[in-house]
Amino acid sequence: MAAGETRTGVCVVRVEAQTHGLLITLRLNPEIERFSTGVSVSTADAESAVQIVREFLLDFLAATPDQ
């Protein structure tokens, strides 16, 4: 990334109420310019979903050069 360029990622959380509980789907993409870098994760556990989002944010921050 060239100096002065910004880096943009996206994390989408989708929650569905189902008869047996929740279905939480996370779409994580650390580089929106490169769609192929994204991953999708599904879980029924809210704590797991929060941990995945936390790790995404920490990884994004670690991979972003100082401005």
mmCIF file of N, CA and C in Angstrom:
data_model
loop_
_atom_site.group_PDB
_atom_site.id
_atom_site.type_symbol
_atom_site.label_atom_id
_atom_site.label_comp_id
_atom_site.label_asym_id
_atom_site.label_seq_id
_atom_site.Cartn_x
_atom_site.Cartn_y
_atom_site.Cartn_z
ATOM 1 N N MET A 1 0.849 -1.169 0.000
ATOM 2 C CA MET A 1 0.000 0.000 0.000
ATOM 3 C C MET A 1 0.898 1.236 0.000
ATOM 4 N N ALA A 2 0.600 2.164 -0.886
ATOM 5 C CA ALA A 2 1.384 3.385 -0.988
ATOM 6 C C ALA A 2 1.060 4.328 0.166
ATOM 7 N N ALA A 3 2.001 5.187 0.469
ATOM 8 C CA ALA A 3 1.790 6.164 1.546
ATOM 9 C C ALA A 3 0.564 7.011 1.240
ATOM 10 N N GLY A 4 -0.239 7.255 2.232
ATOM 11 C CA GLY A 4 -1.435 8.068 2.067
ATOM 12 C C GLY A 4 -2.677 7.300 1.665
ATOM 13 N N GLU A 5 -2.515 6.063 1.221
ATOM 14 C CA GLU A 5 -3.673 5.244 0.866
ATOM 15 C C GLU A 5 -4.308 4.682 2.128
ATOM 16 N N THR A 6 -5.616 4.555 2.099
ATOM 17 C CA THR A 6 -6.300 3.954 3.235
ATOM 18 C C THR A 6 -6.604 2.496 2.936
ATOM 19 N N ARG A 7 -6.718 1.754 3.968
ATOM 20 C CA ARG A 7 -7.056 0.334 3.865
ATOM 21 C C ARG A 7 -8.451 0.161 4.445
ATOM 22 N N THR A 8 -9.308 -0.549 3.732
ATOM 23 C CA THR A 8 -10.685 -0.715 4.185
ATOM 24 C C THR A 8 -11.054 -2.190 4.213
ATOM 25 N N GLY A 9 -11.574 -2.616 5.346
ATOM 26 C CA GLY A 9 -12.086 -3.973 5.500
ATOM 27 C C GLY A 9 -13.547 -3.900 5.896
ATOM 28 N N VAL A 10 -14.203 -5.045 5.856
ATOM 29 C CA VAL A 10 -15.612 -5.083 6.241
ATOM 30 C C VAL A 10 -15.893 -6.389 6.982
ATOM 31 N N CYS A 11 -16.758 -6.268 7.980
ATOM 32 C CA CYS A 11 -17.206 -7.422 8.749
ATOM 33 C C CYS A 11 -18.719 -7.296 8.878
ATOM 34 N N VAL A 12 -19.429 -8.240 8.310
ATOM 35 C CA VAL A 12 -20.891 -8.232 8.350
ATOM 36 C C VAL A 12 -21.354 -9.350 9.270
ATOM 37 N N VAL A 13 -22.241 -9.005 10.187
ATOM 38 C CA VAL A 13 -22.813 -9.989 11.106
ATOM 39 C C VAL A 13 -24.288 -10.151 10.744
ATOM 40 N N ARG A 14 -24.679 -11.371 10.420
ATOM 41 C CA ARG A 14 -26.072 -11.680 10.091
ATOM 42 C C ARG A 14 -26.591 -12.660 11.136
ATOM 43 N N VAL A 15 -27.708 -12.338 11.742
ATOM 44 C CA VAL A 15 -28.273 -13.187 12.788
ATOM 45 C C VAL A 15 -29.670 -13.625 12.374
ATOM 46 N N GLU A 16 -29.902 -14.931 12.441
ATOM 47 C CA GLU A 16 -31.220 -15.491 12.139
ATOM 48 C C GLU A 16 -31.741 -16.227 13.365
ATOM 49 N N ALA A 17 -32.959 -15.897 13.759
ATOM 50 C CA ALA A 17 -33.615 -16.643 14.831
ATOM 51 C C ALA A 17 -34.229 -17.899 14.201
ATOM 52 N N GLN A 18 -33.849 -19.047 14.728
ATOM 53 C CA GLN A 18 -34.379 -20.309 14.237
ATOM 54 C C GLN A 18 -35.040 -21.049 15.392
ATOM 55 N N THR A 19 -35.801 -22.056 15.096
ATOM 56 C CA THR A 19 -36.525 -22.771 16.146
ATOM 57 C C THR A 19 -35.586 -23.386 17.180
ATOM 58 N N HIS A 20 -34.394 -23.758 16.778
ATOM 59 C CA HIS A 20 -33.439 -24.387 17.697
ATOM 60 C C HIS A 20 -32.418 -23.407 18.276
ATOM 61 N N GLY A 21 -32.556 -22.110 17.997
ATOM 62 C CA GLY A 21 -31.621 -21.111 18.513
ATOM 63 C C GLY A 21 -31.225 -20.128 17.428
ATOM 64 N N LEU A 22 -30.058 -19.564 17.563
ATOM 65 C CA LEU A 22 -29.567 -18.580 16.600
ATOM 66 C C LEU A 22 -28.643 -19.210 15.583
ATOM 67 N N LEU A 23 -28.658 -18.648 14.387
ATOM 68 C CA LEU A 23 -27.638 -18.942 13.389
ATOM 69 C C LEU A 23 -26.961 -17.609 13.100
ATOM 70 N N ILE A 24 -25.687 -17.514 13.421
ATOM 71 C CA ILE A 24 -24.915 -16.293 13.234
ATOM 72 C C ILE A 24 -23.937 -16.547 12.100
ATOM 73 N N THR A 25 -24.026 -15.725 11.069
ATOM 74 C CA THR A 25 -23.125 -15.838 9.928
ATOM 75 C C THR A 25 -22.286 -14.573 9.861
ATOM 76 N N LEU A 26 -20.983 -14.753 9.802
ATOM 77 C CA LEU A 26 -20.041 -13.643 9.733
ATOM 78 C C LEU A 26 -19.373 -13.660 8.371
ATOM 79 N N ARG A 27 -19.353 -12.522 7.720
ATOM 80 C CA ARG A 27 -18.635 -12.369 6.453
ATOM 81 C C ARG A 27 -17.496 -11.409 6.735
ATOM 82 N N LEU A 28 -16.279 -11.898 6.635
ATOM 83 C CA LEU A 28 -15.092 -11.124 7.008
ATOM 84 C C LEU A 28 -14.226 -10.888 5.775
ATOM 85 N N ASN A 29 -13.964 -9.636 5.477
ATOM 86 C CA ASN A 29 -13.115 -9.311 4.334
ATOM 87 C C ASN A 29 -12.164 -8.182 4.731
ATOM 88 N N PRO A 30 -10.890 -8.503 4.942
ATOM 89 C CA PRO A 30 -9.936 -7.490 5.381
ATOM 90 C C PRO A 30 -9.511 -6.512 4.281
ATOM 91 N N GLU A 31 -9.835 -6.802 3.035
ATOM 92 C CA GLU A 31 -9.465 -5.928 1.910
ATOM 93 C C GLU A 31 -10.625 -5.887 0.935
ATOM 94 N N ILE A 32 -11.446 -4.840 0.981
ATOM 95 C CA ILE A 32 -12.607 -4.812 0.093
ATOM 96 C C ILE A 32 -12.228 -4.663 -1.374
ATOM 97 N N GLU A 33 -11.010 -4.213 -1.635
ATOM 98 C CA GLU A 33 -10.535 -4.117 -3.016
ATOM 99 C C GLU A 33 -10.279 -5.498 -3.613
ATOM 100 N N ARG A 34 -10.090 -6.493 -2.754
ATOM 101 C CA ARG A 34 -9.831 -7.866 -3.213
ATOM 102 C C ARG A 34 -10.882 -8.778 -2.593
ATOM 103 N N PHE A 35 -11.985 -8.936 -3.282
ATOM 104 C CA PHE A 35 -13.115 -9.705 -2.749
ATOM 105 C C PHE A 35 -12.717 -11.139 -2.391
ATOM 106 N N SER A 36 -11.781 -11.709 -3.115
ATOM 107 C CA SER A 36 -11.413 -13.108 -2.899
ATOM 108 C C SER A 36 -10.766 -13.360 -1.546
ATOM 109 N N THR A 37 -10.393 -12.299 -0.825
ATOM 110 C CA THR A 37 -9.761 -12.497 0.482
ATOM 111 C C THR A 37 -10.776 -12.746 1.591
ATOM 112 N N GLY A 38 -12.053 -12.600 1.298
ATOM 113 C CA GLY A 38 -13.084 -12.738 2.318
ATOM 114 C C GLY A 38 -13.380 -14.183 2.676
ATOM 115 N N VAL A 39 -13.848 -14.359 3.905
ATOM 116 C CA VAL A 39 -14.277 -15.677 4.373
ATOM 117 C C VAL A 39 -15.643 -15.538 5.029
ATOM 118 N N SER A 40 -16.350 -16.633 5.061
ATOM 119 C CA SER A 40 -17.652 -16.681 5.708
ATOM 120 C C SER A 40 -17.608 -17.765 6.771
ATOM 121 N N VAL A 41 -18.115 -17.427 7.967
ATOM 122 C CA VAL A 41 -18.118 -18.358 9.093
ATOM 123 C C VAL A 41 -19.511 -18.363 9.703
ATOM 124 N N SER A 42 -20.019 -19.535 10.026
ATOM 125 C CA SER A 42 -21.320 -19.647 10.690
ATOM 126 C C SER A 42 -21.152 -20.341 12.033
ATOM 127 N N THR A 43 -21.929 -19.877 13.001
ATOM 128 C CA THR A 43 -21.899 -20.465 14.334
ATOM 129 C C THR A 43 -23.255 -20.249 14.997
ATOM 130 N N ALA A 44 -23.539 -21.025 16.001
ATOM 131 C CA ALA A 44 -24.753 -20.834 16.787
ATOM 132 C C ALA A 44 -24.417 -20.221 18.148
ATOM 133 N N ASP A 45 -23.143 -20.018 18.406
ATOM 134 C CA ASP A 45 -22.680 -19.537 19.702
ATOM 135 C C ASP A 45 -22.289 -18.057 19.631
ATOM 136 N N ALA A 46 -22.988 -17.210 20.376
ATOM 137 C CA ALA A 46 -22.734 -15.768 20.354
ATOM 138 C C ALA A 46 -21.320 -15.429 20.815
ATOM 139 N N GLU A 47 -20.823 -16.105 21.836
ATOM 140 C CA GLU A 47 -19.465 -15.828 22.322
ATOM 141 C C GLU A 47 -18.420 -16.148 21.258
ATOM 142 N N SER A 48 -18.627 -17.227 20.527
ATOM 143 C CA SER A 48 -17.706 -17.566 19.440
ATOM 144 C C SER A 48 -17.732 -16.495 18.359
ATOM 145 N N ALA A 49 -18.912 -15.995 18.033
ATOM 146 C CA ALA A 49 -19.049 -14.956 17.017
ATOM 147 C C ALA A 49 -18.309 -13.688 17.451
ATOM 148 N N VAL A 50 -18.466 -13.312 18.709
ATOM 149 C CA VAL A 50 -17.784 -12.121 19.224
ATOM 150 C C VAL A 50 -16.272 -12.312 19.163
ATOM 151 N N GLN A 51 -15.790 -13.487 19.507
ATOM 152 C CA GLN A 51 -14.354 -13.775 19.464
ATOM 153 C C GLN A 51 -13.816 -13.704 18.034
ATOM 154 N N ILE A 52 -14.569 -14.217 17.080
ATOM 155 C CA ILE A 52 -14.152 -14.171 15.680
ATOM 156 C C ILE A 52 -14.053 -12.723 15.199
ATOM 157 N N VAL A 53 -15.036 -11.902 15.552
ATOM 158 C CA VAL A 53 -15.000 -10.479 15.178
ATOM 159 C C VAL A 53 -13.813 -9.793 15.847
ATOM 160 N N ARG A 54 -13.572 -10.091 17.108
ATOM 161 C CA ARG A 54 -12.434 -9.503 17.831
ATOM 162 C C ARG A 54 -11.118 -9.854 17.140
ATOM 163 N N GLU A 55 -10.946 -11.113 16.771
ATOM 164 C CA GLU A 55 -9.724 -11.544 16.092
ATOM 165 C C GLU A 55 -9.579 -10.860 14.734
ATOM 166 N N PHE A 56 -10.694 -10.712 14.021
ATOM 167 C CA PHE A 56 -10.673 -10.009 12.736
ATOM 168 C C PHE A 56 -10.158 -8.577 12.919
ATOM 169 N N LEU A 57 -10.692 -7.881 13.923
ATOM 170 C CA LEU A 57 -10.284 -6.495 14.169
ATOM 171 C C LEU A 57 -8.811 -6.390 14.568
ATOM 172 N N LEU A 58 -8.364 -7.279 15.433
ATOM 173 C CA LEU A 58 -6.960 -7.263 15.852
ATOM 174 C C LEU A 58 -6.027 -7.584 14.692
ATOM 175 N N ASP A 59 -6.396 -8.568 13.866
ATOM 176 C CA ASP A 59 -5.583 -8.913 12.686
ATOM 177 C C ASP A 59 -5.547 -7.757 11.694
ATOM 178 N N PHE A 60 -6.698 -7.103 11.509
ATOM 179 C CA PHE A 60 -6.761 -5.958 10.599
ATOM 180 C C PHE A 60 -5.832 -4.844 11.082
ATOM 181 N N LEU A 61 -5.910 -4.546 12.366
ATOM 182 C CA LEU A 61 -5.055 -3.503 12.932
ATOM 183 C C LEU A 61 -3.575 -3.865 12.789
ATOM 184 N N ALA A 62 -3.231 -5.101 13.071
ATOM 185 C CA ALA A 62 -1.830 -5.535 12.987
ATOM 186 C C ALA A 62 -1.290 -5.464 11.554
ATOM 187 N N ALA A 63 -2.150 -5.679 10.578
ATOM 188 C CA ALA A 63 -1.713 -5.683 9.170
ATOM 189 C C ALA A 63 -1.780 -4.302 8.526
ATOM 190 N N THR A 64 -2.237 -3.307 9.262
ATOM 191 C CA THR A 64 -2.351 -1.950 8.726
ATOM 192 C C THR A 64 -1.132 -1.151 9.117
ATOM 193 N N PRO A 65 -0.398 -0.662 8.101
ATOM 194 C CA PRO A 65 0.799 0.123 8.433
ATOM 195 C C PRO A 65 0.427 1.436 9.117
ATOM 196 N N ASP A 66 1.366 1.934 9.899
ATOM 197 C CA ASP A 66 1.143 3.235 10.553
ATOM 198 C C ASP A 66 0.959 4.306 9.494
ATOM 199 N N GLN A 67 0.010 5.172 9.753
ATOM 200 C CA GLN A 67 -0.265 6.263 8.790
ATOM 201 C C GLN A 67 0.643 7.438 9.044
#
